[in-house]
Amino acid sequence: MIRDFSKYVSSGRSRWERSVPGIEQLRIISTADGAEQPVFWLAPSGDRDQPVLVILHSWSAPYTQHAGIPFAMWAQENGWAVIVPEFRGKNDDADAVGSDLAVQDAVDAIDYAVAQAGVDTNRVYVVGYSGGGMMGLLLAGRHPDKVSAVSVWGPPHDLVEFYEHARRKGLRYASDIRRACGGDPRAAGSAQEECLTRSPATYLESARDQAVPIFIAQGIRDQFLPPSVGAEVFNQLAHPDDLLSAEEVDLFGRGRVPGHLSITTETYFGDGDPAPVFARQSGRALLVYFQSSHEMVYNASARWFASDPQLGERSSARRAILS
């Protein structure tokens, strides 16, 4: 069971190859501009078609980020395929940060994966942490036909809002956003329009309309994103009767769980995981706040994917936790 996220913050190819025997580094040509983007690819195993797990790198790391290794190890143990795309690299590059090119890189990687023998095209599962969560939401909103279920952890979803938060907190992400969008996005104009074009918030209604299962999780003490982000994403996906109020969203943003709210659904967290403090399901959207900071809980995503979330029922896949 992975409990110490700090062991996976580095990047590099060699640890991937040691940890996931048989994983290959390939290059996929972008259908948008012809640029080659590297990926890790692991073919499925077994005597039937298997899901593919799409592992998305975070804001400040390339695709070789070690944070994805435990997911790939778990997928390999279960015979699943794995693809780990680069989508224009770290978000200090203006061609990254949710650009059309970056989104297409992720789509091209998915298209490659589902074209391979032994892959179940109806089970394309996407997981992303932080900036990878943002890309996961972009895929769900802009290409809901390409993904079967998406698990996102602390995902930026509105780049204008994230810019203001990062600028106020003195975080380097503000300069990344300013560079990508061509200026200060707080005032109406081309920079704001560009930021909105790159923001998942612009597209999430499509994910809701297409009933894409989305697991949104955020640490209640998130130090990099306002903890209100998880609630805001949920509200864009939820049924009107299940929406969190503005007052409730504000309290989450201050790191507090409203006293009258509780855990009302399965969280997929287990022994050894940080404690969930709030959970709500609405349609295909699941929101979980947990007692931590800007973190990803591997086992919760693994359990959720193994439950066949697009079917809403248990699958016959092994539900082993990561080890």
PDB file of C-alpha atoms in Angstrom:
ATOM      1  CA  MET A   1       0.000   0.000   0.000  1.00  0.00           C
ATOM      2  CA  ILE A   2       1.435   3.382  -0.997  1.00  0.00           C
ATOM      3  CA  ARG A   3       1.266   5.754   1.944  1.00  0.00           C
ATOM      4  CA  ASP A   4       4.219   8.076   1.394  1.00  0.00           C
ATOM      5  CA  PHE A   5       3.570  10.203  -1.677  1.00  0.00           C
ATOM      6  CA  SER A   6       6.911  12.001  -1.162  1.00  0.00           C
ATOM      7  CA  LYS A   7       8.793   8.952  -2.488  1.00  0.00           C
ATOM      8  CA  TYR A   8       7.387   9.562  -5.965  1.00  0.00           C
ATOM      9  CA  VAL A   9       8.014  13.265  -6.590  1.00  0.00           C
ATOM     10  CA  SER A  10      11.078  12.832  -8.828  1.00  0.00           C
ATOM     11  CA  SER A  11      11.151  12.096 -12.556  1.00  0.00           C
ATOM     12  CA  GLY A  12      13.209   9.872 -14.822  1.00  0.00           C
ATOM     13  CA  ARG A  13      12.934   6.949 -17.203  1.00  0.00           C
ATOM     14  CA  SER A  14      15.131   4.373 -15.444  1.00  0.00           C
ATOM     15  CA  ARG A  15      12.907   3.960 -12.382  1.00  0.00           C
ATOM     16  CA  TRP A  16       9.898   3.397 -14.616  1.00  0.00           C
ATOM     17  CA  GLU A  17      11.714   0.648 -16.484  1.00  0.00           C
ATOM     18  CA  ARG A  18      12.882  -1.028 -13.270  1.00  0.00           C
ATOM     19  CA  SER A  19       9.472  -0.820 -11.615  1.00  0.00           C
ATOM     20  CA  VAL A  20       7.289  -1.797 -14.584  1.00  0.00           C
ATOM     21  CA  PRO A  21       9.101  -4.501 -16.592  1.00  0.00           C
ATOM     22  CA  GLY A  22       8.149  -4.455 -20.249  1.00  0.00           C
ATOM     23  CA  ILE A  23       7.099  -0.823 -20.379  1.00  0.00           C
ATOM     24  CA  GLU A  24       8.228   0.850 -23.611  1.00  0.00           C
ATOM     25  CA  GLN A  25       9.051   4.410 -24.527  1.00  0.00           C
ATOM     26  CA  LEU A  26       7.404   5.315 -27.827  1.00  0.00           C
ATOM     27  CA  ARG A  27       6.868   8.493 -29.807  1.00  0.00           C
ATOM     28  CA  ILE A  28       3.479   9.530 -31.145  1.00  0.00           C
ATOM     29  CA  ILE A  29       3.131  12.117 -33.881  1.00  0.00           C
ATOM     30  CA  SER A  30       0.643  14.853 -33.035  1.00  0.00           C
ATOM     31  CA  THR A  31      -2.300  15.004 -35.411  1.00  0.00           C
ATOM     32  CA  ALA A  32      -2.465  18.739 -34.631  1.00  0.00           C
ATOM     33  CA  ASP A  33       0.998  19.945 -35.650  1.00  0.00           C
ATOM     34  CA  GLY A  34       3.118  16.894 -36.476  1.00  0.00           C
ATOM     35  CA  ALA A  35       5.330  17.226 -33.406  1.00  0.00           C
ATOM     36  CA  GLU A  36       6.561  14.001 -31.815  1.00  0.00           C
ATOM     37  CA  GLN A  37       5.527  13.470 -28.208  1.00  0.00           C
ATOM     38  CA  PRO A  38       7.021  10.661 -26.085  1.00  0.00           C
ATOM     39  CA  VAL A  39       4.842   8.228 -24.157  1.00  0.00           C
ATOM     40  CA  PHE A  40       5.277   5.184 -21.975  1.00  0.00           C
ATOM     41  CA  TRP A  41       3.254   2.225 -23.243  1.00  0.00           C
ATOM     42  CA  LEU A  42       2.552  -1.095 -21.563  1.00  0.00           C
ATOM     43  CA  ALA A  43       0.625  -3.694 -23.544  1.00  0.00           C
ATOM     44  CA  PRO A  44      -2.180  -5.611 -21.802  1.00  0.00           C
ATOM     45  CA  SER A  45      -1.901  -9.257 -20.837  1.00  0.00           C
ATOM     46  CA  GLY A  46      -4.367 -12.084 -20.378  1.00  0.00           C
ATOM     47  CA  ASP A  47      -6.837 -13.919 -22.572  1.00  0.00           C
ATOM     48  CA  ARG A  48      -9.482 -11.199 -22.868  1.00  0.00           C
ATOM     49  CA  ASP A  49      -9.598  -7.508 -23.717  1.00  0.00           C
ATOM     50  CA  GLN A  50      -8.375  -5.372 -20.825  1.00  0.00           C
ATOM     51  CA  PRO A  51      -8.895  -1.754 -19.750  1.00  0.00           C
ATOM     52  CA  VAL A  52      -6.287   0.874 -20.491  1.00  0.00           C
ATOM     53  CA  LEU A  53      -5.156   3.194 -17.716  1.00  0.00           C
ATOM     54  CA  VAL A  54      -4.155   6.670 -18.921  1.00  0.00           C
ATOM     55  CA  ILE A  55      -1.794   8.288 -16.397  1.00  0.00           C
ATOM     56  CA  LEU A  56      -1.423  12.070 -16.728  1.00  0.00           C
ATOM     57  CA  HIS A  57       1.574  14.000 -15.429  1.00  0.00           C
ATOM     58  CA  SER A  58       1.178  16.969 -13.103  1.00  0.00           C
ATOM     59  CA  TRP A  59       1.718  20.702 -13.642  1.00  0.00           C
ATOM     60  CA  SER A  60       5.447  20.909 -12.950  1.00  0.00           C
ATOM     61  CA  ALA A  61       6.624  17.508 -14.163  1.00  0.00           C
ATOM     62  CA  PRO A  62       7.088  15.653 -17.468  1.00  0.00           C
ATOM     63  CA  TYR A  63       5.545  12.297 -18.340  1.00  0.00           C
ATOM     64  CA  THR A  64       8.480  10.500 -16.656  1.00  0.00           C
ATOM     65  CA  GLN A  65       7.186  11.699 -13.270  1.00  0.00           C
ATOM     66  CA  HIS A  66       7.513   8.862 -10.781  1.00  0.00           C
ATOM     67  CA  ALA A  67       4.121   9.629  -9.237  1.00  0.00           C
ATOM     68  CA  GLY A  68       2.526   7.497 -11.941  1.00  0.00           C
ATOM     69  CA  ILE A  69       4.607   4.403 -11.243  1.00  0.00           C
ATOM     70  CA  PRO A  70       2.384   2.858  -8.517  1.00  0.00           C
ATOM     71  CA  PHE A  71      -0.638   3.103 -10.820  1.00  0.00           C
ATOM     72  CA  ALA A  72       1.280   1.419 -13.635  1.00  0.00           C
ATOM     73  CA  MET A  73       2.472  -1.353 -11.308  1.00  0.00           C
ATOM     74  CA  TRP A  74      -1.092  -2.006 -10.158  1.00  0.00           C
ATOM     75  CA  ALA A  75      -2.406  -1.997 -13.724  1.00  0.00           C
ATOM     76  CA  GLN A  76       0.294  -4.452 -14.790  1.00  0.00           C
ATOM     77  CA  GLU A  77      -0.577  -6.804 -11.920  1.00  0.00           C
ATOM     78  CA  ASN A  78      -4.145  -6.853 -13.202  1.00  0.00           C
ATOM     79  CA  GLY A  79      -3.222  -7.278 -16.862  1.00  0.00           C
ATOM     80  CA  TRP A  80      -4.331  -3.786 -17.886  1.00  0.00           C
ATOM     81  CA  ALA A  81      -2.716  -1.693 -20.581  1.00  0.00           C
ATOM     82  CA  VAL A  82      -1.046   1.574 -19.573  1.00  0.00           C
ATOM     83  CA  ILE A  83      -0.265   4.707 -21.519  1.00  0.00           C
ATOM     84  CA  VAL A  84       1.524   7.699 -20.027  1.00  0.00           C
ATOM     85  CA  PRO A  85       1.504  10.625 -22.469  1.00  0.00           C
ATOM     86  CA  GLU A  86       3.609  13.727 -22.587  1.00  0.00           C
ATOM     87  CA  PHE A  87       1.392  16.694 -23.410  1.00  0.00           C
ATOM     88  CA  ARG A  88       3.904  19.422 -24.212  1.00  0.00           C
ATOM     89  CA  GLY A  89       5.798  18.839 -20.998  1.00  0.00           C
ATOM     90  CA  LYS A  90       5.839  20.982 -17.910  1.00  0.00           C
ATOM     91  CA  ASN A  91       3.414  23.870 -17.693  1.00  0.00           C
ATOM     92  CA  ASP A  92       6.183  26.442 -17.776  1.00  0.00           C
ATOM     93  CA  ASP A  93       5.868  26.057 -21.567  1.00  0.00           C
ATOM     94  CA  ALA A  94       3.170  28.192 -23.198  1.00  0.00           C
ATOM     95  CA  ASP A  95       2.324  25.276 -25.519  1.00  0.00           C
ATOM     96  CA  ALA A  96       1.235  23.318 -22.447  1.00  0.00           C
ATOM     97  CA  VAL A  97      -1.246  24.575 -19.778  1.00  0.00           C
ATOM     98  CA  GLY A  98      -4.359  23.075 -21.322  1.00  0.00           C
ATOM     99  CA  SER A  99      -3.647  24.253 -24.861  1.00  0.00           C
ATOM    100  CA  ASP A 100      -5.305  22.735 -27.904  1.00  0.00           C
ATOM    101  CA  LEU A 101      -1.962  21.104 -28.720  1.00  0.00           C
ATOM    102  CA  ALA A 102      -1.610  19.596 -25.243  1.00  0.00           C
ATOM    103  CA  VAL A 103      -5.167  18.237 -25.262  1.00  0.00           C
ATOM    104  CA  GLN A 104      -4.614  16.720 -28.682  1.00  0.00           C
ATOM    105  CA  ASP A 105      -1.425  15.045 -27.454  1.00  0.00           C
ATOM    106  CA  ALA A 106      -3.454  13.267 -24.774  1.00  0.00           C
ATOM    107  CA  VAL A 107      -6.166  12.349 -27.290  1.00  0.00           C
ATOM    108  CA  ASP A 108      -3.583  10.999 -29.743  1.00  0.00           C
ATOM    109  CA  ALA A 109      -2.134   8.826 -26.974  1.00  0.00           C
ATOM    110  CA  ILE A 110      -5.587   7.438 -26.162  1.00  0.00           C
ATOM    111  CA  ASP A 111      -6.254   6.779 -29.838  1.00  0.00           C
ATOM    112  CA  TYR A 112      -2.977   4.869 -30.074  1.00  0.00           C
ATOM    113  CA  ALA A 113      -3.813   2.787 -27.008  1.00  0.00           C
ATOM    114  CA  VAL A 114      -7.317   1.772 -28.048  1.00  0.00           C
ATOM    115  CA  ALA A 115      -6.044   0.740 -31.487  1.00  0.00           C
ATOM    116  CA  GLN A 116      -3.778  -1.909 -29.947  1.00  0.00           C
ATOM    117  CA  ALA A 117      -4.688  -5.562 -29.666  1.00  0.00           C
ATOM    118  CA  GLY A 118      -6.153  -6.705 -26.368  1.00  0.00           C
ATOM    119  CA  VAL A 119      -7.468  -3.296 -25.246  1.00  0.00           C
ATOM    120  CA  ASP A 120     -11.102  -2.913 -24.209  1.00  0.00           C
ATOM    121  CA  THR A 121     -12.162   0.279 -25.982  1.00  0.00           C
ATOM    122  CA  ASN A 122     -15.099   0.664 -23.584  1.00  0.00           C
ATOM    123  CA  ARG A 123     -12.849   0.938 -20.539  1.00  0.00           C
ATOM    124  CA  VAL A 124     -10.506   3.871 -20.985  1.00  0.00           C
ATOM    125  CA  TYR A 125      -9.729   5.032 -17.450  1.00  0.00           C
ATOM    126  CA  VAL A 126      -7.919   8.324 -16.853  1.00  0.00           C
ATOM    127  CA  VAL A 127      -6.169   9.444 -13.684  1.00  0.00           C
ATOM    128  CA  GLY A 128      -4.442  12.738 -13.003  1.00  0.00           C
ATOM    129  CA  TYR A 129      -3.051  14.660 -10.067  1.00  0.00           C
ATOM    130  CA  SER A 130      -2.918  18.481  -9.948  1.00  0.00           C
ATOM    131  CA  GLY A 131      -2.157  19.637 -13.515  1.00  0.00           C
ATOM    132  CA  GLY A 132      -2.819  16.071 -14.647  1.00  0.00           C
ATOM    133  CA  GLY A 133      -6.223  16.377 -13.032  1.00  0.00           C
ATOM    134  CA  MET A 134      -6.802  19.522 -15.058  1.00  0.00           C
ATOM    135  CA  MET A 135      -5.995  17.609 -18.236  1.00  0.00           C
ATOM    136  CA  GLY A 136      -8.297  14.790 -17.101  1.00  0.00           C
ATOM    137  CA  LEU A 137     -11.158  17.264 -16.777  1.00  0.00           C
ATOM    138  CA  LEU A 138     -10.335  18.760 -20.172  1.00  0.00           C
ATOM    139  CA  LEU A 139     -10.532  15.311 -21.736  1.00  0.00           C
ATOM    140  CA  ALA A 140     -13.853  14.619 -20.016  1.00  0.00           C
ATOM    141  CA  GLY A 141     -15.299  17.942 -21.158  1.00  0.00           C
ATOM    142  CA  ARG A 142     -13.821  18.287 -24.633  1.00  0.00           C
ATOM    143  CA  HIS A 143     -13.676  14.602 -25.626  1.00  0.00           C
ATOM    144  CA  PRO A 144     -16.250  12.744 -23.539  1.00  0.00           C
ATOM    145  CA  ASP A 145     -16.431  10.063 -26.221  1.00  0.00           C
ATOM    146  CA  LYS A 146     -12.764   9.178 -25.661  1.00  0.00           C
ATOM    147  CA  VAL A 147     -12.871   8.402 -21.937  1.00  0.00           C
ATOM    148  CA  SER A 148     -14.885   5.958 -19.837  1.00  0.00           C
ATOM    149  CA  ALA A 149     -14.114   7.320 -16.356  1.00  0.00           C
ATOM    150  CA  VAL A 150     -11.828  10.025 -14.967  1.00  0.00           C
ATOM    151  CA  SER A 151     -10.279  10.325 -11.496  1.00  0.00           C
ATOM    152  CA  VAL A 152      -8.849  13.757 -10.638  1.00  0.00           C
ATOM    153  CA  TRP A 153      -6.973  14.910  -7.548  1.00  0.00           C
ATOM    154  CA  GLY A 154      -6.682  18.603  -6.689  1.00  0.00           C
ATOM    155  CA  PRO A 155      -7.331  19.720 -10.284  1.00  0.00           C
ATOM    156  CA  PRO A 156      -7.147  23.382 -11.365  1.00  0.00           C
ATOM    157  CA  HIS A 157     -10.330  23.956 -13.320  1.00  0.00           C
ATOM    158  CA  ASP A 158     -10.583  27.733 -13.894  1.00  0.00           C
ATOM    159  CA  LEU A 159      -7.259  29.298 -14.893  1.00  0.00           C
ATOM    160  CA  VAL A 160      -8.459  32.842 -14.203  1.00  0.00           C
ATOM    161  CA  GLU A 161      -9.389  31.854 -10.657  1.00  0.00           C
ATOM    162  CA  PHE A 162      -6.186  29.839 -10.243  1.00  0.00           C
ATOM    163  CA  TYR A 163      -4.102  32.777 -11.501  1.00  0.00           C
ATOM    164  CA  GLU A 164      -5.579  35.105  -8.901  1.00  0.00           C
ATOM    165  CA  HIS A 165      -5.048  32.561  -6.118  1.00  0.00           C
ATOM    166  CA  ALA A 166      -1.453  31.810  -7.191  1.00  0.00           C
ATOM    167  CA  ARG A 167      -0.626  35.510  -7.566  1.00  0.00           C
ATOM    168  CA  ARG A 168      -2.019  36.288  -4.127  1.00  0.00           C
ATOM    169  CA  LYS A 169      -0.096  33.393  -2.551  1.00  0.00           C
ATOM    170  CA  GLY A 170       3.133  34.146  -4.426  1.00  0.00           C
ATOM    171  CA  LEU A 171       3.105  30.788  -6.237  1.00  0.00           C
ATOM    172  CA  ARG A 172       5.056  30.341  -9.477  1.00  0.00           C
ATOM    173  CA  TYR A 173       1.971  29.005 -11.249  1.00  0.00           C
ATOM    174  CA  ALA A 174       0.804  32.579 -11.794  1.00  0.00           C
ATOM    175  CA  SER A 175       3.731  33.297 -14.105  1.00  0.00           C
ATOM    176  CA  ASP A 176       3.088  30.028 -15.979  1.00  0.00           C
ATOM    177  CA  ILE A 177      -0.527  31.040 -16.573  1.00  0.00           C
ATOM    178  CA  ARG A 178       0.387  34.586 -17.557  1.00  0.00           C
ATOM    179  CA  ARG A 179       2.915  33.260 -20.091  1.00  0.00           C
ATOM    180  CA  ALA A 180       0.485  30.721 -21.527  1.00  0.00           C
ATOM    181  CA  CYS A 181      -2.444  33.111 -21.824  1.00  0.00           C
ATOM    182  CA  GLY A 182      -0.498  36.142 -23.017  1.00  0.00           C
ATOM    183  CA  GLY A 183      -0.946  38.462 -20.069  1.00  0.00           C
ATOM    184  CA  ASP A 184      -2.923  39.111 -16.893  1.00  0.00           C
ATOM    185  CA  PRO A 185      -6.220  37.230 -17.305  1.00  0.00           C
ATOM    186  CA  ARG A 186      -8.139  39.046 -14.565  1.00  0.00           C
ATOM    187  CA  ALA A 187      -9.437  41.795 -16.845  1.00  0.00           C
ATOM    188  CA  ALA A 188     -11.652  41.168 -19.864  1.00  0.00           C
ATOM    189  CA  GLY A 189      -9.602  40.771 -23.011  1.00  0.00           C
ATOM    190  CA  SER A 190      -7.564  38.324 -25.051  1.00  0.00           C
ATOM    191  CA  ALA A 191      -5.587  36.912 -22.107  1.00  0.00           C
ATOM    192  CA  GLN A 192      -8.745  36.135 -20.178  1.00  0.00           C
ATOM    193  CA  GLU A 193     -10.342  34.596 -23.259  1.00  0.00           C
ATOM    194  CA  GLU A 194      -7.288  32.406 -23.802  1.00  0.00           C
ATOM    195  CA  CYS A 195      -7.313  31.272 -20.189  1.00  0.00           C
ATOM    196  CA  LEU A 196     -10.978  30.358 -20.401  1.00  0.00           C
ATOM    197  CA  THR A 197     -10.318  28.425 -23.612  1.00  0.00           C
ATOM    198  CA  ARG A 198      -7.711  26.405 -21.708  1.00  0.00           C
ATOM    199  CA  SER A 199      -9.892  25.910 -18.596  1.00  0.00           C
ATOM    200  CA  PRO A 200     -11.902  22.753 -17.880  1.00  0.00           C
ATOM    201  CA  ALA A 201     -14.667  24.936 -16.398  1.00  0.00           C
ATOM    202  CA  THR A 202     -15.549  25.988 -19.938  1.00  0.00           C
ATOM    203  CA  TYR A 203     -16.361  22.428 -21.024  1.00  0.00           C
ATOM    204  CA  LEU A 204     -17.565  20.448 -18.016  1.00  0.00           C
ATOM    205  CA  GLU A 205     -21.234  20.666 -18.950  1.00  0.00           C
ATOM    206  CA  SER A 206     -20.439  18.382 -21.882  1.00  0.00           C
ATOM    207  CA  ALA A 207     -19.009  15.799 -19.478  1.00  0.00           C
ATOM    208  CA  ARG A 208     -22.185  16.044 -17.413  1.00  0.00           C
ATOM    209  CA  ASP A 209     -24.437  15.778 -20.473  1.00  0.00           C
ATOM    210  CA  GLN A 210     -22.515  12.722 -21.704  1.00  0.00           C
ATOM    211  CA  ALA A 211     -22.600  11.153 -18.215  1.00  0.00           C
ATOM    212  CA  VAL A 212     -18.846  10.686 -17.903  1.00  0.00           C
ATOM    213  CA  PRO A 213     -18.118   9.214 -14.446  1.00  0.00           C
ATOM    214  CA  ILE A 214     -15.781  11.632 -12.648  1.00  0.00           C
ATOM    215  CA  PHE A 215     -14.228  11.109  -9.226  1.00  0.00           C
ATOM    216  CA  ILE A 216     -13.152  14.489  -7.804  1.00  0.00           C
ATOM    217  CA  ALA A 217     -10.978  14.386  -4.691  1.00  0.00           C
ATOM    218  CA  GLN A 218      -9.186  17.152  -2.838  1.00  0.00           C
ATOM    219  CA  GLY A 219      -7.371  17.555   0.435  1.00  0.00           C
ATOM    220  CA  ILE A 220      -9.286  19.850   2.767  1.00  0.00           C
ATOM    221  CA  ARG A 221      -5.971  21.525   3.625  1.00  0.00           C
ATOM    222  CA  ASP A 222      -4.792  21.951   0.021  1.00  0.00           C
ATOM    223  CA  GLN A 223      -2.026  24.551   0.096  1.00  0.00           C
ATOM    224  CA  PHE A 224      -1.734  25.082  -3.659  1.00  0.00           C
ATOM    225  CA  LEU A 225      -5.369  25.304  -4.758  1.00  0.00           C
ATOM    226  CA  PRO A 226      -8.319  26.742  -2.865  1.00  0.00           C
ATOM    227  CA  PRO A 227     -10.091  23.719  -1.331  1.00  0.00           C
ATOM    228  CA  SER A 228     -13.275  25.133  -2.830  1.00  0.00           C
ATOM    229  CA  VAL A 229     -12.159  23.909  -6.276  1.00  0.00           C
ATOM    230  CA  GLY A 230     -13.413  20.371  -5.709  1.00  0.00           C
ATOM    231  CA  ALA A 231     -16.859  21.681  -4.793  1.00  0.00           C
ATOM    232  CA  GLU A 232     -16.913  23.986  -7.813  1.00  0.00           C
ATOM    233  CA  VAL A 233     -16.100  21.109 -10.163  1.00  0.00           C
ATOM    234  CA  PHE A 234     -18.762  18.957  -8.510  1.00  0.00           C
ATOM    235  CA  ASN A 235     -21.379  21.698  -8.906  1.00  0.00           C
ATOM    236  CA  GLN A 236     -20.760  21.827 -12.652  1.00  0.00           C
ATOM    237  CA  LEU A 237     -21.368  18.088 -12.914  1.00  0.00           C
ATOM    238  CA  ALA A 238     -24.099  17.493 -10.333  1.00  0.00           C
ATOM    239  CA  HIS A 239     -27.883  17.354 -10.577  1.00  0.00           C
ATOM    240  CA  PRO A 240     -29.484  20.676  -9.550  1.00  0.00           C
ATOM    241  CA  ASP A 241     -30.970  19.066  -6.431  1.00  0.00           C
ATOM    242  CA  ASP A 242     -27.505  18.028  -5.232  1.00  0.00           C
ATOM    243  CA  LEU A 243     -25.615  21.295  -5.637  1.00  0.00           C
ATOM    244  CA  LEU A 244     -23.559  22.688  -2.798  1.00  0.00           C
ATOM    245  CA  SER A 245     -24.608  26.188  -1.803  1.00  0.00           C
ATOM    246  CA  ALA A 246     -22.396  29.228  -2.198  1.00  0.00           C
ATOM    247  CA  GLU A 247     -21.987  29.336   1.580  1.00  0.00           C
ATOM    248  CA  GLU A 248     -20.941  25.678   1.671  1.00  0.00           C
ATOM    249  CA  VAL A 249     -18.458  26.158  -1.156  1.00  0.00           C
ATOM    250  CA  ASP A 250     -17.015  29.152   0.703  1.00  0.00           C
ATOM    251  CA  LEU A 251     -16.543  27.108   3.874  1.00  0.00           C
ATOM    252  CA  PHE A 252     -14.759  24.362   1.949  1.00  0.00           C
ATOM    253  CA  GLY A 253     -12.562  27.084   0.486  1.00  0.00           C
ATOM    254  CA  ARG A 254     -11.513  28.030   3.998  1.00  0.00           C
ATOM    255  CA  GLY A 255     -10.616  24.433   4.806  1.00  0.00           C
ATOM    256  CA  ARG A 256     -13.751  23.732   6.817  1.00  0.00           C
ATOM    257  CA  VAL A 257     -16.461  21.142   6.318  1.00  0.00           C
ATOM    258  CA  PRO A 258     -19.915  22.643   6.917  1.00  0.00           C
ATOM    259  CA  GLY A 259     -21.204  21.143  10.144  1.00  0.00           C
ATOM    260  CA  HIS A 260     -24.455  19.870   8.651  1.00  0.00           C
ATOM    261  CA  LEU A 261     -22.720  17.959   5.826  1.00  0.00           C
ATOM    262  CA  SER A 262     -21.386  14.435   6.069  1.00  0.00           C
ATOM    263  CA  ILE A 263     -20.242  11.400   4.106  1.00  0.00           C
ATOM    264  CA  THR A 264     -23.277  10.030   2.295  1.00  0.00           C
ATOM    265  CA  THR A 265     -21.751   7.649  -0.248  1.00  0.00           C
ATOM    266  CA  GLU A 266     -18.920   5.198  -0.869  1.00  0.00           C
ATOM    267  CA  THR A 267     -15.564   7.015  -0.854  1.00  0.00           C
ATOM    268  CA  TYR A 268     -13.288   4.150  -1.980  1.00  0.00           C
ATOM    269  CA  PHE A 269     -10.821   5.172   0.738  1.00  0.00           C
ATOM    270  CA  GLY A 270      -9.653   2.365   3.014  1.00  0.00           C
ATOM    271  CA  ASP A 271      -7.419   1.450   5.913  1.00  0.00           C
ATOM    272  CA  GLY A 272      -4.181   3.420   5.844  1.00  0.00           C
ATOM    273  CA  ASP A 273      -5.580   6.138   3.590  1.00  0.00           C
ATOM    274  CA  PRO A 274      -6.153   9.693   4.819  1.00  0.00           C
ATOM    275  CA  ALA A 275      -9.573   9.999   6.443  1.00  0.00           C
ATOM    276  CA  PRO A 276     -12.419  11.250   4.229  1.00  0.00           C
ATOM    277  CA  VAL A 277     -14.284  14.178   5.793  1.00  0.00           C
ATOM    278  CA  PHE A 278     -17.051  14.683   3.228  1.00  0.00           C
ATOM    279  CA  ALA A 279     -18.426  12.749   0.260  1.00  0.00           C
ATOM    280  CA  ARG A 280     -21.404  13.199  -2.050  1.00  0.00           C
ATOM    281  CA  GLN A 281     -22.483  11.409  -5.223  1.00  0.00           C
ATOM    282  CA  SER A 282     -24.704  13.022  -7.842  1.00  0.00           C
ATOM    283  CA  GLY A 283     -25.343  11.133 -11.054  1.00  0.00           C
ATOM    284  CA  ARG A 284     -21.902  10.176 -12.340  1.00  0.00           C
ATOM    285  CA  ALA A 285     -20.042  12.771 -10.228  1.00  0.00           C
ATOM    286  CA  LEU A 286     -18.412  11.754  -6.949  1.00  0.00           C
ATOM    287  CA  LEU A 287     -16.798  14.356  -4.675  1.00  0.00           C
ATOM    288  CA  VAL A 288     -14.582  13.391  -1.738  1.00  0.00           C
ATOM    289  CA  TYR A 289     -12.736  15.728   0.592  1.00  0.00           C
ATOM    290  CA  PHE A 290     -10.118  14.082   2.761  1.00  0.00           C
ATOM    291  CA  GLN A 291      -7.881  14.994   5.665  1.00  0.00           C
ATOM    292  CA  SER A 292      -4.709  16.043   3.849  1.00  0.00           C
ATOM    293  CA  SER A 293      -3.125  18.722   1.682  1.00  0.00           C
ATOM    294  CA  HIS A 294      -2.371  18.713  -2.062  1.00  0.00           C
ATOM    295  CA  GLU A 295      -2.121  14.959  -2.411  1.00  0.00           C
ATOM    296  CA  MET A 296      -3.272  11.933  -4.361  1.00  0.00           C
ATOM    297  CA  VAL A 297      -4.553   8.737  -2.717  1.00  0.00           C
ATOM    298  CA  TYR A 298      -3.605   5.867  -4.994  1.00  0.00           C
ATOM    299  CA  ASN A 299      -5.773   3.161  -3.520  1.00  0.00           C
ATOM    300  CA  ALA A 300      -8.995   5.143  -3.732  1.00  0.00           C
ATOM    301  CA  SER A 301      -8.585   5.617  -7.486  1.00  0.00           C
ATOM    302  CA  ALA A 302      -7.620   1.956  -7.946  1.00  0.00           C
ATOM    303  CA  ARG A 303     -10.686   0.735  -6.062  1.00  0.00           C
ATOM    304  CA  TRP A 304     -12.951   3.099  -8.002  1.00  0.00           C
ATOM    305  CA  PHE A 305     -11.603   2.015 -11.398  1.00  0.00           C
ATOM    306  CA  ALA A 306     -11.870  -1.650 -10.410  1.00  0.00           C
ATOM    307  CA  SER A 307     -15.566  -1.116  -9.619  1.00  0.00           C
ATOM    308  CA  ASP A 308     -16.288  -0.391 -13.319  1.00  0.00           C
ATOM    309  CA  PRO A 309     -17.544   3.146 -12.612  1.00  0.00           C
ATOM    310  CA  GLN A 310     -19.006   3.620 -16.081  1.00  0.00           C
ATOM    311  CA  LEU A 311     -21.397   0.748 -15.345  1.00  0.00           C
ATOM    312  CA  GLY A 312     -22.172   1.721 -11.784  1.00  0.00           C
ATOM    313  CA  GLU A 313     -21.587  -1.833 -10.594  1.00  0.00           C
ATOM    314  CA  ARG A 314     -18.810  -4.103  -9.427  1.00  0.00           C
ATOM    315  CA  SER A 315     -16.595  -5.632 -12.052  1.00  0.00           C
ATOM    316  CA  SER A 316     -14.889  -8.982 -12.057  1.00  0.00           C
ATOM    317  CA  ALA A 317     -11.506  -7.229 -12.139  1.00  0.00           C
ATOM    318  CA  ARG A 318      -9.265  -7.733  -9.164  1.00  0.00           C
ATOM    319  CA  ARG A 319      -9.803  -4.984  -6.592  1.00  0.00           C
ATOM    320  CA  ALA A 320      -6.327  -5.319  -5.104  1.00  0.00           C
ATOM    321  CA  ILE A 321      -4.855  -2.222  -3.555  1.00  0.00           C
ATOM    322  CA  LEU A 322      -1.536  -0.835  -4.641  1.00  0.00           C
ATOM    323  CA  SER A 323       1.510  -2.376  -3.065  1.00  0.00           C
TER     324      SER A 323
END
